[in-house]
Coordinates of C-alpha atoms and ligand atoms in Angstrom, one line a residue:
M1 CA 218.6 78.1 -94.8
N2 CA 220.6 81.4 -94.6
I3 CA 218.1 83.9 -93.2
S4 CA 220.4 87.0 -93.6
L5 CA 221.2 86.0 -97.2
N6 CA 217.6 85.6 -98.0
L7 CA 216.6 88.9 -96.4
N8 CA 219.4 90.8 -98.2
K9 CA 218.2 89.3 -101.5
I10 CA 214.5 90.2 -101.0
N11 CA 215.4 93.7 -99.8
T12 CA 217.5 94.4 -102.9
E13 CA 214.6 93.2 -105.1
I14 CA 211.6 95.1 -103.6
P15 CA 211.0 98.9 -104.1
D16 CA 212.0 101.1 -101.1
D17 CA 208.4 102.1 -100.4
V18 CA 207.3 98.5 -99.9
L19 CA 207.3 97.4 -96.3
L20 CA 208.5 93.8 -95.7
V21 CA 206.9 92.0 -92.8
A22 CA 208.9 88.9 -91.9
V23 CA 206.4 86.2 -91.0
S24 CA 207.9 84.3 -88.1
K25 CA 205.1 82.1 -87.1
T26 CA 206.2 78.6 -85.9
K27 CA 209.9 79.7 -86.2
P28 CA 212.1 79.8 -83.1
I29 CA 213.3 83.0 -81.3
N30 CA 216.7 82.6 -82.6
D31 CA 215.6 82.9 -86.2
I32 CA 213.9 86.1 -85.4
K33 CA 217.1 87.3 -83.7
V34 CA 219.1 86.7 -86.8
A35 CA 216.7 88.6 -88.9
Y36 CA 216.6 91.4 -86.4
Q37 CA 220.4 91.6 -86.3
N38 CA 220.2 92.1 -90.1
G39 CA 218.0 95.2 -89.6
Q40 CA 214.6 93.6 -89.9
L41 CA 212.2 95.4 -87.5
H42 CA 208.7 94.3 -88.7
F43 CA 207.6 90.8 -87.8
G44 CA 204.2 89.0 -88.3
E45 CA 202.6 86.2 -86.3
N46 CA 199.2 84.6 -86.6
K47 CA 198.5 83.3 -83.1
T48 CA 198.2 85.6 -80.1
Q49 CA 199.8 83.2 -77.6
E50 CA 202.9 82.6 -79.7
L51 CA 203.1 86.4 -80.5
V52 CA 202.9 87.4 -76.8
K53 CA 205.5 84.8 -75.8
K54 CA 207.9 85.9 -78.5
A55 CA 207.4 89.6 -77.9
E56 CA 208.3 89.2 -74.2
K57 CA 211.6 87.6 -75.1
L58 CA 212.7 89.9 -77.9
P59 CA 213.9 93.6 -78.2
K60 CA 211.1 96.1 -77.5
N61 CA 211.7 98.1 -80.7
I62 CA 210.4 95.3 -82.9
K63 CA 207.1 96.2 -84.5
W64 CA 204.7 93.2 -84.3
H65 CA 202.1 92.6 -86.9
M66 CA 199.1 90.3 -86.1
I67 CA 198.2 88.7 -89.5
G68 CA 196.1 85.7 -88.5
H69 CA 192.5 85.1 -87.5
L70 CA 191.9 87.1 -84.3
Q71 CA 189.2 86.3 -81.8
R72 CA 187.6 89.1 -79.9
N73 CA 188.5 87.6 -76.5
K74 CA 192.2 87.5 -77.5
V75 CA 192.6 91.2 -78.3
K76 CA 193.3 92.1 -74.8
Y77 CA 196.5 90.0 -74.7
I78 CA 198.2 92.1 -77.5
A79 CA 196.5 95.5 -77.1
D80 CA 199.4 97.1 -75.2
F81 CA 202.1 96.4 -77.7
I82 CA 200.8 95.3 -81.1
Y83 CA 201.9 97.6 -83.9
M84 CA 199.3 96.7 -86.6
I85 CA 196.5 94.2 -86.9
H86 CA 196.0 93.2 -90.5
S87 CA 193.2 90.7 -90.1
V88 CA 190.1 92.7 -89.0
H89 CA 187.2 90.7 -90.4
S90 CA 184.2 92.1 -88.5
L91 CA 182.8 95.3 -87.0
K92 CA 182.6 93.7 -83.6
L93 CA 186.3 92.9 -83.7
L94 CA 187.0 96.6 -84.6
E95 CA 184.9 97.7 -81.6
E96 CA 186.9 95.4 -79.3
I97 CA 190.2 96.6 -80.6
N98 CA 189.1 100.2 -80.0
K99 CA 187.9 99.3 -76.5
Q100 CA 191.3 97.6 -75.7
A101 CA 193.3 100.4 -77.2
L102 CA 191.5 102.9 -75.1
K103 CA 192.1 100.9 -72.0
N104 CA 195.8 101.0 -72.8
N105 CA 195.6 104.7 -73.6
R106 CA 197.0 104.1 -77.0
N107 CA 196.2 104.0 -80.7
I108 CA 196.2 100.7 -82.7
N109 CA 196.8 100.6 -86.5
V110 CA 194.5 98.2 -88.3
L111 CA 193.9 97.0 -91.8
I112 CA 190.5 95.6 -92.9
Q113 CA 190.7 92.1 -94.3
V114 CA 188.8 91.5 -97.5
D115 CA 187.8 88.1 -98.7
I116 CA 189.4 88.3 -102.2
S117 CA 189.8 84.5 -102.8
H118 CA 186.4 83.1 -101.6
D119 CA 188.3 80.2 -100.1
L120 CA 186.2 78.8 -97.3
T121 CA 189.2 78.7 -95.0
K122 CA 189.9 82.4 -95.3
F123 CA 188.2 85.2 -93.5
G124 CA 187.4 88.8 -94.4
F125 CA 184.6 91.1 -95.5
S126 CA 183.0 90.3 -98.9
Y127 CA 183.2 92.9 -101.6
E128 CA 179.6 93.9 -100.9
E129 CA 180.2 94.2 -97.1
I130 CA 183.4 96.2 -97.4
N131 CA 181.8 98.7 -99.8
K132 CA 178.9 99.0 -97.5
L133 CA 181.2 99.4 -94.4
L134 CA 183.4 102.1 -95.9
L135 CA 180.5 104.0 -97.5
S136 CA 178.8 104.1 -94.0
E137 CA 181.9 105.9 -92.5
K138 CA 181.0 104.1 -89.3
I139 CA 184.6 103.2 -88.6
K140 CA 185.5 106.8 -88.4
E141 CA 183.8 106.8 -85.0
F142 CA 186.5 104.7 -83.3
K143 CA 188.9 107.1 -81.8
N144 CA 191.6 104.8 -80.7
I145 CA 192.2 102.9 -83.9
S146 CA 193.7 104.1 -87.1
V147 CA 192.3 102.3 -90.2
L148 CA 195.3 102.5 -92.5
G149 CA 194.2 100.3 -95.3
L150 CA 193.2 96.9 -96.5
M151 CA 194.6 93.4 -96.5
G152 CA 193.9 90.4 -98.7
M153 CA 195.1 86.8 -99.4
A154 CA 194.9 85.4 -102.9
S155 CA 193.8 81.9 -103.6
F156 CA 196.1 79.0 -103.1
T157 CA 196.7 78.3 -106.8
S158 CA 199.5 78.3 -109.3
N159 CA 197.3 80.2 -111.8
Q160 CA 198.9 83.6 -111.8
K161 CA 196.0 85.1 -113.8
I162 CA 193.5 84.3 -111.0
I163 CA 196.0 85.7 -108.3
R164 CA 196.5 89.0 -110.3
K165 CA 192.8 89.4 -110.8
Q166 CA 192.1 89.1 -107.1
F167 CA 194.9 91.5 -106.2
K168 CA 193.5 94.0 -108.9
N169 CA 190.0 93.7 -107.4
L170 CA 191.3 94.6 -103.9
N171 CA 193.4 97.5 -105.3
T172 CA 190.2 98.9 -107.0
I173 CA 188.5 99.1 -103.6
Y174 CA 191.6 100.5 -102.0
E175 CA 191.9 103.3 -104.6
K176 CA 188.2 104.1 -104.4
F177 CA 188.3 104.8 -100.7
K178 CA 191.9 105.8 -100.3
S179 CA 191.5 109.6 -100.1
N180 CA 188.4 109.6 -98.0
Y181 CA 190.1 107.4 -95.3
S182 CA 193.7 108.6 -95.9
F183 CA 194.7 105.0 -96.4
K184 CA 198.4 104.3 -96.6
F185 CA 198.8 100.6 -96.7
L186 CA 197.6 97.8 -99.1
S187 CA 198.8 94.5 -97.5
M188 CA 198.9 91.8 -100.1
G189 CA 201.4 89.3 -101.2
M190 CA 203.1 86.3 -99.6
S191 CA 206.3 84.3 -100.6
S192 CA 204.7 82.7 -103.7
D193 CA 202.9 85.8 -105.0
Y194 CA 204.5 88.9 -103.7
K195 CA 205.9 90.0 -107.1
I196 CA 202.4 90.1 -108.6
A197 CA 201.2 91.8 -105.6
I198 CA 203.7 94.6 -105.8
D199 CA 202.9 94.9 -109.5
E200 CA 199.3 95.5 -108.4
N201 CA 200.1 98.3 -106.0
S202 CA 200.7 96.4 -102.8
N203 CA 203.0 98.2 -100.3
I204 CA 203.1 95.7 -97.5
I205 CA 204.3 92.1 -98.3
R206 CA 204.1 89.4 -95.7
L207 CA 206.9 86.8 -96.3
G208 CA 207.5 83.7 -94.2
S209 CA 209.1 80.7 -96.1
N210 CA 211.2 82.9 -98.4
I211 CA 213.0 84.3 -95.4
F212 CA 212.9 81.5 -92.8
G213 CA 212.5 78.4 -94.9
K214 CA 209.5 76.0 -95.2
R215 CA 207.3 75.5 -92.2
S216 CA 206.9 71.9 -91.1
Ligands
PLP301 C1 201.7 82.4 -93.1 C2 201.2 83.6 -93.7 C3 202.0 84.4 -94.5 C4 203.4 84.0 -95.0 O1 203.3 82.9 -95.8 P1 204.6 82.4 -96.7 O2 203.9 81.7 -97.9 O3 205.4 81.5 -95.9 O4 205.2 83.6 -97.2 C5 201.5 85.7 -95.0 N1 200.3 86.1 -94.7 C6 199.5 85.4 -93.8 C7 198.2 86.0 -93.4 C8 199.9 84.2 -93.2 O5 199.1 83.5 -92.5

């Protein structure tokens, strides 16, 4: 697995306005260093403990993205340095992120996760819930968070039509509320489906195995 070669290849393929988050979960510090030395600054992790441990050992200008299921009682461990939380799946979690951001005297970027696949293992607001939440404008009350957009994960399937449909549905909501909330980011697409995602307006892709190799 040649991390720098993989990164260069992906970077030449994707449009300039698409942000690549290198998903380094389960991978060693040295792999992250190689990517960093090749100019990669945005990294994603899905477990707070692993994220904190890695962030402590790596350069401070790395921008860390929390992309996995986040429990409310864990927010405090990442609140002082996290760059963006993609996986906000409840109003209570938003409240906690806002509280911890305030405590740390900073602002935290968040994306709201929408359940576009209806897989039981995945989290996120249902379409009905996200519409209700965004229409209520309740999230505008949180002063220490910036809700910058939406995130979704497509079904684990090889059927590209299903994947495309799910990305399209998320983009429809994104576009509907974009101007009211000044949304900037639509985070969708992983190693297996990022090309479809970019086609459907994604501007943050989260790639792990395409960069670092398969996870064991
Ligand atoms: C693991 C993970 C990814 C990256 O998956 P790959 O298939 O390795 O690219 C992206 N997003 C989330 C939320 C993940 O948990």
